[in-house]
Coordinates of C-alpha atoms and ligand atoms in Angstrom, one line a residue:
M1 CA 50.6 37.8 46.6
I2 CA 50.9 40.4 44.0
N3 CA 54.4 40.2 42.2
I4 CA 55.5 43.8 41.6
A5 CA 58.3 45.3 39.1
V6 CA 59.9 49.1 40.3
L7 CA 61.0 50.6 36.8
V8 CA 63.9 53.0 37.6
S9 CA 66.3 55.3 35.7
G10 CA 68.2 57.3 38.8
G11 CA 69.0 57.3 42.5
G12 CA 66.3 55.1 43.6
T13 CA 65.1 57.0 46.8
N14 CA 61.6 55.9 46.1
L15 CA 62.9 52.2 45.1
Q16 CA 64.6 52.3 48.7
A17 CA 60.9 53.8 50.4
L18 CA 59.2 50.8 48.8
I19 CA 61.9 48.2 50.0
D20 CA 62.0 49.6 53.4
A21 CA 58.4 49.6 53.6
Q22 CA 58.2 45.9 52.4
E23 CA 60.6 44.8 54.8
A24 CA 58.8 46.5 57.7
G25 CA 55.7 44.5 56.6
K26 CA 53.8 47.5 55.3
I27 CA 53.2 45.8 51.8
P28 CA 51.4 42.3 52.8
H29 CA 49.8 42.0 49.5
G30 CA 52.7 42.6 47.2
K31 CA 56.3 41.6 46.8
I32 CA 59.0 43.4 44.9
K33 CA 60.3 40.4 42.4
L34 CA 61.9 42.8 39.8
V35 CA 63.9 46.0 39.7
L36 CA 64.2 47.2 35.9
A37 CA 66.3 50.1 34.8
S38 CA 66.5 52.3 31.9
N39 CA 70.2 52.5 32.2
E40 CA 73.0 50.0 33.8
K41 CA 74.3 53.3 36.0
A42 CA 71.2 53.6 37.6
Y43 CA 72.2 53.7 41.6
A44 CA 68.4 52.2 42.0
L45 CA 70.1 48.6 40.8
E46 CA 72.6 48.9 43.6
R47 CA 70.1 49.4 46.0
A48 CA 68.0 46.4 44.6
K49 CA 71.2 44.5 44.6
K50 CA 71.9 44.9 48.4
H51 CA 68.2 43.5 49.1
N52 CA 68.5 40.6 47.0
I53 CA 65.8 41.6 44.6
E54 CA 66.3 40.7 41.0
T55 CA 67.5 43.4 38.2
A56 CA 67.1 43.7 34.5
V57 CA 68.4 46.7 32.4
V58 CA 66.5 47.5 29.1
K59 CA 67.8 50.2 27.3
R60 CA 65.7 52.2 24.7
K61 CA 68.7 52.9 22.5
D62 CA 69.2 49.2 21.9
Y63 CA 65.9 48.9 20.1
G64 CA 65.1 50.2 16.7
S65 CA 61.7 51.2 17.5
Q66 CA 59.4 52.3 20.4
D67 CA 57.2 48.8 19.5
E68 CA 60.6 47.0 19.8
F69 CA 61.3 48.4 23.1
D70 CA 57.8 47.9 24.6
Q71 CA 57.9 44.0 23.4
A72 CA 61.3 43.9 25.3
L73 CA 59.8 45.5 28.2
I74 CA 56.9 43.2 28.2
S75 CA 59.0 40.1 27.5
T76 CA 61.1 40.9 30.9
L77 CA 58.2 41.3 33.0
K78 CA 55.8 38.4 31.8
S79 CA 58.8 36.2 32.4
H80 CA 59.3 37.4 35.8
Q81 CA 55.3 36.8 35.9
I82 CA 55.2 40.5 37.2
D83 CA 51.1 41.5 37.9
M84 CA 51.9 45.2 38.7
V85 CA 54.3 47.9 37.8
I86 CA 55.6 50.8 40.0
L87 CA 57.1 53.5 38.0
A88 CA 59.6 55.3 40.2
G89 CA 61.7 58.1 39.2
Y90 CA 61.3 56.2 35.3
L91 CA 62.3 58.3 32.7
S92 CA 61.9 56.4 29.5
I93 CA 58.8 56.7 27.4
L94 CA 56.4 53.8 27.4
G95 CA 54.5 53.2 24.4
E96 CA 50.6 52.1 24.5
N97 CA 51.5 48.2 24.1
V98 CA 53.2 48.1 27.6
I99 CA 50.6 50.5 29.4
H100 CA 47.7 48.4 27.9
A101 CA 49.3 45.2 29.0
Y102 CA 49.3 47.0 32.5
Q103 CA 46.2 48.7 32.1
D104 CA 44.8 49.6 35.7
R105 CA 48.0 48.1 37.2
M106 CA 50.9 50.7 36.5
I107 CA 51.3 53.4 39.1
N108 CA 53.6 56.3 38.8
I109 CA 54.8 58.9 41.5
H110 CA 54.7 62.5 40.4
P111 CA 56.6 65.2 42.6
S112 CA 53.7 67.9 42.0
L113 CA 50.0 68.1 43.2
I114 CA 48.7 67.0 39.4
P115 CA 47.1 68.8 37.6
S116 CA 49.8 71.3 38.2
F117 CA 53.1 71.3 36.8
C118 CA 52.7 67.9 35.0
G119 CA 52.6 66.4 31.7
K120 CA 55.3 66.3 28.9
G121 CA 58.6 67.7 30.1
F122 CA 57.8 68.0 33.7
Y123 CA 60.2 65.7 35.7
G124 CA 62.8 65.7 38.3
L125 CA 63.9 68.8 39.4
R126 CA 61.9 70.8 36.1
V127 CA 59.0 70.4 38.2
H128 CA 60.5 72.1 41.4
E129 CA 61.7 74.9 39.0
A130 CA 58.2 75.3 37.8
A131 CA 56.5 75.6 40.9
L132 CA 58.9 77.8 42.3
A133 CA 58.7 80.1 39.0
R134 CA 55.0 80.3 39.2
G135 CA 55.3 81.2 43.1
V136 CA 52.8 78.6 44.4
K137 CA 53.0 78.4 48.4
V138 CA 52.0 74.6 48.5
T139 CA 53.1 71.8 46.4
G140 CA 53.4 68.1 47.0
A141 CA 53.2 64.8 45.4
T142 CA 50.9 62.8 43.3
V143 CA 50.9 59.0 42.8
H144 CA 48.3 58.0 39.8
Y145 CA 47.7 55.3 37.6
V146 CA 49.4 55.0 34.2
N147 CA 47.3 55.6 30.8
E148 CA 48.4 57.2 27.7
I149 CA 48.6 60.8 28.5
P150 CA 51.6 61.8 30.5
D151 CA 50.7 62.2 34.1
G152 CA 46.9 61.8 33.1
G153 CA 45.7 58.8 34.5
K154 CA 43.1 58.3 37.6
I155 CA 44.9 60.0 40.8
I156 CA 45.3 57.4 43.7
L157 CA 46.9 59.4 46.7
Q158 CA 48.3 63.0 47.0
K159 CA 49.9 65.0 49.8
A160 CA 50.7 68.8 49.9
V161 CA 54.2 70.0 50.9
A162 CA 54.7 73.6 52.2
I163 CA 57.1 76.1 50.2
E164 CA 59.3 77.9 52.2
E165 CA 60.9 81.4 52.1
G166 CA 64.3 80.9 49.8
D167 CA 63.7 77.4 48.6
T168 CA 66.2 76.1 46.0
P169 CA 64.6 73.6 43.2
E170 CA 67.2 71.0 45.4
V171 CA 65.8 72.0 48.6
L172 CA 62.3 71.9 47.7
Q173 CA 62.9 68.3 45.9
K174 CA 64.1 66.7 49.0
R175 CA 61.5 67.9 51.3
V176 CA 58.8 66.7 48.5
M177 CA 60.5 63.4 48.6
E178 CA 60.6 63.1 52.4
Q179 CA 57.6 64.7 53.2
A180 CA 55.2 63.2 50.5
E181 CA 56.7 60.9 47.8
W182 CA 58.6 58.6 50.3
I183 CA 54.9 58.2 52.3
L184 CA 52.8 58.0 49.6
L185 CA 54.1 55.3 47.3
P186 CA 54.4 52.4 49.4
K187 CA 50.8 53.3 50.6
A188 CA 49.7 53.5 47.0
A189 CA 51.6 50.1 46.5
E190 CA 49.8 48.2 49.3
M191 CA 46.6 49.7 48.3
V192 CA 46.6 48.9 44.5
A193 CA 48.2 45.2 45.6
A194 CA 45.4 44.6 47.8
K195 CA 43.0 45.4 45.5
L196 CA 44.7 43.3 42.5
D197 CA 44.9 40.4 45.0
E198 CA 41.2 40.5 45.9
E199 CA 40.2 40.4 42.2
K200 CA 42.6 37.6 41.6
T201 CA 41.0 35.8 44.2
K202 CA 37.7 36.4 42.8
Ligands
GRF1 C1 62.8 62.4 41.4 O1 62.6 63.5 40.9 C2 61.7 62.4 42.1 O2 60.9 63.4 42.5 C3 60.8 61.5 40.7 O3 61.7 60.8 40.3 C4 62.9 61.5 40.5 C5 64.1 60.3 41.1 O4 63.7 59.7 42.0 N1 59.6 60.7 41.1 P1 64.7 58.3 43.0 O5 65.3 58.8 43.6 O6 65.3 58.2 41.8 O7 63.4 57.7 43.2

């Protein structure tokens, strides 16, 4: 069984998709043991508490440097015996110490078809504003491994979503969440957990 931590910053709809999938038996190789938020106001924390999942808050501004913040994250994850990390709407910058500690064991959901509309500064509604501004007819979501390059890690899954006449960024974001993010993330979580579980038992 792979112990999973989900890192969150906002509403936690992707976390909810993971929780629902777990409770439906769709992530048999993994167990969500911890929800770690970048701020105490993240509604994602309420979602975790409702499902009796342990929570933690580690705030970047409580630490003097990126390294100290990284160390606090790593010790929180290690103290919960976390094997795999899922970034689900997580907005804090992770230093290379954290990324190396979970090399090939950390995944992220991004709300576009990478390599479009990704990298530094592309998050949340900004991603959809850029897609609408460019006039693309198809967008979607991507789950990828996390490495030192923002949204630059190996792609795991992608799913396309049509852009419709008159879409606003908010309407498009909701469609991409419903039709892509909430489907891809649980699927990718199980794929990676199964792979890690197999390696663990080798
Ligand atoms: C959304 O913009 C989503 O597309 C991205 O993170 C943001 C917050 O998602 N993955 P969530 O509702 O907190 O999961």
